[in-house]
Amino acid sequence: MAVFSVIPDAISFNALIASKIQEKGLRQQMHKDDQFYTFVLSHSTKNYIRVRRVEISRRWLQSCAGVAIMSLGAVTYSFYGVVKQAASVQTAQTRENKSLRIQNELAKQELAYLTTRIGNVEAVAKPTQSTVTAQNDSADKIRKGEGGPIESNSISNLPDSNGLPSNSDKNQTIIETTLRTAENTPSIYPIVGKINDEFGWRSNPFGGVSYEKHPGLDIDGEKGDPVSAPASGTVLRAEWSNGYGNLLEIDHGGGLITRYGHLSQIEVKRGDAVTRGQFIAKVGSTGRSTGPHLHYEVRINNQPVNPHLYLPQLPAEIVQQTAVIKK
């Protein structure tokens, strides 16, 4: 009985020893795998060199590497964000400068147009003034040496002066009518750019050998370029229309309207009153379009007419400058 009781104890003891040895070996192996060894020369003299061994945990080293990579990524992302923001600001400034230059060219057109209209008004007023002066001179010559008593009923027979229009009133009416007509005449370009397609017949821009009638002008531009009202009026339409895409239509009175097609954005709404030179929309490529541009129409009693009938001759240098600005 004693023999059989000792043997299991021996087996258990041996198993325990083996388990401890195996566990120690595993710990040593794990400890070895979890260490990184390096040697650092810390001090030296003529006779000896002191060497210090430093043990660094691989997990610690991996953690440090991870933190370093994350920090580098954060710095890189931040730098990219700063660069991207700076590029965005520069792009916005470039676009704003381009817009200001284009508006400056439009202002030059307006000045040239007003100068022409003033010249026309002066041309109308001068003959009238000359006629009045000649009549006064003639009256002075005829009335020299006249005199005599005044009859009692002479004054009562004179016509009421308030009922007779004076020459100055006529001139004022002519000037006001001329300026009012000028304000509502689409006589400046809504945008400055190269004319890609003229009014009239043209080949199909989408290919093929067919031809189609083009009811307006296609003026080159970039998406987002500002569109200005060429004359004062009231917004008649501001909506999507097949073919035109985003369409804006302005009524200038007297059956005269203007249309603006393929817009990326409309800045006014139906019923709004707009003035000459006002920012009304942005160039786009919506609807039936091959690329960013402005489709511009002038219509009289809903019949398209050539916009060049109202527009001044755009100097070639302005078109060239605009092309350079848009690059």
C-alpha positions as semicolon CSV with decimal commas, in nm:
position;residue;x (nm);y (nm);z (nm)
1;M;0,000;0,000;0,000
2;A;0,288;0,234;0,081
3;V;0,451;0,172;-0,256
4;F;0,141;0,265;-0,448
5;S;0,107;0,587;-0,248
6;V;0,463;0,704;-0,321
7;I;0,460;0,655;-0,695
8;P;0,182;0,906;-0,769
9;D;0,355;1,159;-0,549
10;A;0,678;1,110;-0,745
11;I;0,497;1,146;-1,073
12;S;0,324;1,461;-0,956
13;F;0,653;1,605;-0,834
14;N;0,828;1,530;-1,164
15;A;0,540;1,680;-1,359
16;L;0,554;1,988;-1,143
17;I;0,930;2,023;-1,200
18;A;0,884;1,980;-1,576
19;S;0,604;2,235;-1,580
20;K;0,817;2,486;-1,389
21;I;1,112;2,432;-1,624
22;Q;0,887;2,474;-1,928
23;E;0,727;2,787;-1,783
24;K;1,070;2,932;-1,704
25;G;1,185;2,855;-2,057
26;L;0,879;3,022;-2,202
27;R;0,934;3,327;-1,982
28;Q;1,296;3,345;-2,087
29;Q;1,199;3,310;-2,453
30;M;0,928;3,575;-2,417
31;H;1,166;3,797;-2,227
32;K;1,425;3,747;-2,496
33;D;1,177;3,820;-2,774
34;D;1,047;4,121;-2,587
35;Q;1,388;4,287;-2,554
36;F;1,600;4,495;-2,785
37;Y;1,971;4,518;-2,700
38;T;2,201;4,801;-2,780
39;F;2,541;4,918;-2,659
40;V;2,632;5,275;-2,582
41;L;2,991;5,400;-2,540
42;S;2,957;5,622;-2,239
43;H;3,313;5,691;-2,123
44;S;3,666;5,620;-2,235
45;T;4,020;5,672;-2,107
46;K;4,363;5,567;-2,223
47;N;4,337;5,236;-2,044
48;Y;3,980;5,124;-2,082
49;I;3,639;5,191;-2,237
50;R;3,331;5,170;-2,019
51;V;3,042;5,009;-2,203
52;R;2,686;5,021;-2,074
53;R;2,425;4,777;-2,199
54;V;2,076;4,914;-2,231
55;E;1,772;4,690;-2,268
56;I;1,473;4,843;-2,442
57;S;1,136;4,668;-2,461
58;R;1,020;4,598;-2,813
59;R;0,669;4,692;-2,715
60;W;0,795;5,024;-2,584
61;L;0,995;5,075;-2,902
62;Q;0,690;4,988;-3,113
63;S;0,476;5,227;-2,910
64;C;0,730;5,506;-2,958
65;A;0,743;5,432;-3,330
66;G;0,363;5,441;-3,348
67;V;0,349;5,773;-3,165
68;A;0,619;5,914;-3,394
69;I;0,433;5,799;-3,705
70;M;0,106;5,944;-3,579
71;S;0,276;6,272;-3,491
72;L;0,439;6,288;-3,832
73;G;0,104;6,216;-3,994
74;A;-0,065;6,489;-3,792
75;V;0,205;6,741;-3,882
76;T;0,186;6,641;-4,250
77;Y;-0,194;6,670;-4,251
78;S;-0,179;7,008;-4,080
79;F;0,080;7,131;-4,328
80;Y;-0,133;7,004;-4,616
81;G;-0,435;7,184;-4,472
82;V;-0,241;7,510;-4,441
83;V;-0,110;7,478;-4,798
84;K;-0,456;7,393;-4,929
85;Q;-0,612;7,689;-4,746
86;A;-0,342;7,922;-4,878
87;A;-0,403;7,794;-5,231
88;S;-0,777;7,844;-5,186
89;V;-0,725;8,202;-5,066
90;Q;-0,492;8,271;-5,357
91;T;-0,746;8,126;-5,602
92;A;-1,020;8,342;-5,451
93;Q;-0,801;8,651;-5,473
94;T;-0,711;8,571;-5,834
95;R;-1,079;8,530;-5,922
96;E;-1,167;8,852;-5,741
97;N;-0,892;9,041;-5,923
98;K;-1,012;8,899;-6,252
99;S;-1,368;9,003;-6,169
100;L;-1,254;9,355;-6,083
101;R;-1,061;9,383;-6,409
102;I;-1,362;9,267;-6,607
103;Q;-1,585;9,511;-6,421
104;N;-1,332;9,783;-6,501
105;E;-1,360;9,702;-6,870
106;L;-1,739;9,709;-6,842
107;A;-1,713;10,050;-6,676
108;K;-1,502;10,169;-6,970
109;Q;-1,776;10,052;-7,203
110;E;-2,034;10,237;-6,996
111;L;-1,828;10,555;-7,001
112;A;-1,781;10,533;-7,376
113;Y;-2,151;10,473;-7,424
114;L;-2,255;10,764;-7,203
115;T;-2,008;10,990;-7,381
116;T;-2,171;10,897;-7,710
117;R;-2,520;10,956;-7,573
118;I;-2,421;11,294;-7,430
119;G;-2,281;11,384;-7,769
120;N;-2,612;11,290;-7,927
121;V;-2,803;11,499;-7,675
122;E;-2,578;11,797;-7,743
123;A;-2,625;11,746;-8,115
124;V;-3,002;11,762;-8,065
125;A;-2,989;12,058;-7,826
126;K;-2,752;12,281;-8,026
127;P;-2,978;12,333;-8,332
128;T;-3,267;12,417;-8,101
129;Q;-3,054;12,665;-7,909
130;S;-2,928;12,816;-8,234
131;T;-3,286;12,854;-8,358
132;V;-3,391;13,027;-8,036
133;T;-3,092;13,263;-8,052
134;A;-3,162;13,346;-8,416
135;Q;-3,529;13,413;-8,340
136;N;-3,438;13,646;-8,053
137;D;-3,191;13,833;-8,272
138;S;-3,452;13,869;-8,545
139;A;-3,708;13,995;-8,298
140;D;-3,464;14,254;-8,166
141;K;-3,396;14,374;-8,518
142;I;-3,765;14,396;-8,614
143;R;-3,868;14,572;-8,296
144;K;-3,616;14,854;-8,317
145;G;-3,791;15,197;-8,320
146;E;-4,132;15,063;-8,211
147;G;-4,348;15,234;-7,944
148;G;-4,687;15,391;-7,864
149;P;-4,955;15,369;-7,597
150;I;-5,073;15,038;-7,449
151;E;-5,436;14,955;-7,505
152;S;-5,636;14,843;-7,207
153;N;-5,732;14,507;-7,355
154;S;-5,387;14,419;-7,493
155;I;-5,273;14,231;-7,187
156;S;-5,593;14,031;-7,157
157;N;-5,553;13,909;-7,513
158;L;-5,206;13,761;-7,447
159;P;-5,193;13,381;-7,426
160;D;-5,119;13,221;-7,088
161;S;-4,742;13,175;-7,068
162;N;-4,785;12,870;-6,844
163;G;-4,958;12,687;-7,125
164;L;-4,674;12,733;-7,372
165;P;-4,374;12,502;-7,356
166;S;-4,048;12,691;-7,351
167;N;-3,746;12,586;-7,553
168;S;-3,561;12,496;-7,234
169;D;-3,849;12,264;-7,138
170;K;-3,830;12,098;-7,478
171;N;-3,457;12,049;-7,442
172;Q;-3,502;11,906;-7,093
173;T;-3,765;11,662;-7,221
174;I;-3,536;11,551;-7,503
175;I;-3,247;11,497;-7,262
176;E;-3,459;11,304;-7,010
177;T;-3,607;11,083;-7,281
178;T;-3,265;11,014;-7,426
179;L;-3,112;10,924;-7,089
180;R;-3,413;10,712;-6,991
181;T;-3,391;10,523;-7,318
182;A;-3,016;10,477;-7,270
183;E;-3,064;10,336;-6,919
184;N;-3,298;10,065;-7,052
185;T;-3,098;9,986;-7,366
186;P;-2,871;9,677;-7,341
187;S;-2,567;9,861;-7,468
188;I;-2,288;9,699;-7,261
189;Y;-2,161;9,342;-7,257
190;P;-2,292;9,125;-6,971
191;I;-1,943;8,969;-6,956
192;V;-1,622;9,049;-7,139
193;G;-1,479;8,766;-7,343
194;K;-1,425;8,614;-7,682
195;I;-1,736;8,553;-7,892
196;N;-1,736;8,178;-7,953
197;D;-2,054;8,174;-8,163
198;E;-2,224;8,465;-8,338
199;F;-2,593;8,533;-8,402
200;G;-2,735;8,342;-8,700
201;W;-2,677;8,006;-8,862
202;R;-2,401;7,782;-8,731
203;S;-2,289;7,421;-8,749
204;N;-2,417;7,190;-8,478
205;P;-2,173;7,225;-8,182
206;F;-2,248;6,866;-8,080
207;G;-2,115;6,723;-8,405
208;G;-2,257;6,607;-8,733
209;V;-2,311;6,799;-9,055
210;S;-2,637;6,968;-8,956
211;Y;-2,686;7,341;-8,911
212;E;-2,899;7,529;-8,662
213;K;-3,009;7,886;-8,609
214;H;-2,837;8,047;-8,312
215;P;-3,059;8,318;-8,157
216;G;-2,784;8,496;-7,964
217;L;-2,416;8,520;-7,879
218;D;-2,202;8,262;-7,698
219;I;-1,945;8,455;-7,494
220;D;-1,648;8,269;-7,351
221;G;-1,614;8,256;-6,973
222;E;-1,523;8,040;-6,676
223;K;-1,763;7,883;-6,431
224;G;-1,844;8,137;-6,161
225;D;-1,755;8,448;-6,363
226;P;-1,993;8,735;-6,272
227;V;-2,266;8,834;-6,518
228;S;-2,380;9,199;-6,513
229;A;-2,708;9,346;-6,633
230;P;-2,645;9,537;-6,960
231;A;-2,944;9,762;-6,889
232;S;-3,201;9,838;-6,621
233;G;-3,523;9,641;-6,611
234;T;-3,736;9,387;-6,424
235;V;-3,664;9,016;-6,387
236;L;-3,921;8,828;-6,593
237;R;-3,792;8,472;-6,548
238;A;-3,537;8,305;-6,322
239;E;-3,579;7,932;-6,364
240;W;-3,467;7,611;-6,531
241;S;-3,546;7,583;-6,901
242;N;-3,466;7,292;-7,132
243;G;-3,174;7,374;-7,358
244;Y;-3,092;7,695;-7,171
245;G;-3,033;7,527;-6,837
246;N;-3,056;7,793;-6,566
247;L;-3,222;8,081;-6,753
248;L;-3,257;8,446;-6,655
249;E;-3,477;8,685;-6,852
250;I;-3,501;9,063;-6,798
251;D;-3,775;9,289;-6,933
252;H;-3,641;9,633;-7,029
253;G;-3,975;9,774;-7,143
254;G;-4,112;9,849;-7,488
255;G;-4,110;9,480;-7,584
256;L;-3,732;9,456;-7,533
257;I;-3,601;9,166;-7,325
258;T;-3,262;8,999;-7,273
259;R;-3,189;8,634;-7,198
260;Y;-2,894;8,472;-7,019
261;G;-2,849;8,095;-7,048
262;H;-2,640;7,806;-6,908
263;L;-2,590;7,991;-6,577
264;S;-2,436;7,812;-6,280
265;Q;-2,619;8,038;-6,036
266;I;-2,888;8,309;-6,053
267;E;-2,852;8,593;-5,802
268;V;-3,195;8,760;-5,854
269;K;-3,553;8,639;-5,855
270;R;-3,865;8,706;-6,059
271;G;-4,004;9,055;-6,006
272;D;-3,675;9,208;-5,889
273;A;-3,577;9,545;-6,032
274;V;-3,221;9,547;-6,163
275;T;-2,999;9,835;-6,270
276;R;-2,737;9,861;-6,539
277;G;-2,411;9,696;-6,428
278;Q;-2,572;9,505;-6,138
279;F;-2,438;9,157;-6,060
280;I;-2,720;8,920;-6,160
281;A;-2,576;8,571;-6,217
282;K;-2,270;8,349;-6,261
283;V;-2,141;8,184;-6,576
284;G;-2,194;7,808;-6,600
285;S;-2,251;7,516;-6,833
286;T;-2,602;7,396;-6,749
287;G;-2,848;7,272;-7,009
288;R;-2,741;7,202;-7,367
289;S;-2,384;7,319;-7,341
290;T;-2,038;7,193;-7,435
291;G;-1,853;7,397;-7,171
292;P;-1,867;7,708;-6,950
293;H;-1,988;8,017;-7,139
294;L;-2,272;8,270;-7,141
295;H;-2,552;8,246;-7,396
296;Y;-2,682;8,602;-7,443
297;E;-2,994;8,699;-7,637
298;V;-3,176;9,022;-7,718
299;R;-3,542;8,991;-7,820
300;I;-3,794;9,245;-7,946
301;N;-4,157;9,134;-7,916
302;N;-4,020;8,783;-7,849
303;Q;-3,828;8,777;-8,178
304;P;-3,450;8,732;-8,147
305;V;-3,237;9,010;-8,295
306;N;-2,862;9,047;-8,328
307;P;-2,726;9,178;-7,994
308;H;-2,451;9,360;-8,185
309;L;-2,717;9,613;-8,290
310;Y;-2,700;9,748;-7,934
311;L;-2,345;9,666;-7,830
312;P;-2,040;9,885;-7,890
313;Q;-1,745;9,754;-8,085
314;L;-1,533;9,582;-7,824
315;P;-1,165;9,677;-7,864
316;A;-0,942;9,381;-7,950
317;E;-0,703;9,462;-7,666
318;I;-0,984;9,422;-7,412
319;V;-1,066;9,074;-7,542
320;Q;-0,697;8,984;-7,536
321;Q;-0,655;9,116;-7,181
322;T;-0,959;8,917;-7,072
323;A;-0,819;8,601;-7,230
324;V;-0,494;8,653;-7,038
325;I;-0,683;8,715;-6,712
326;K;-0,877;8,390;-6,751
327;K;-0,565;8,177;-6,793
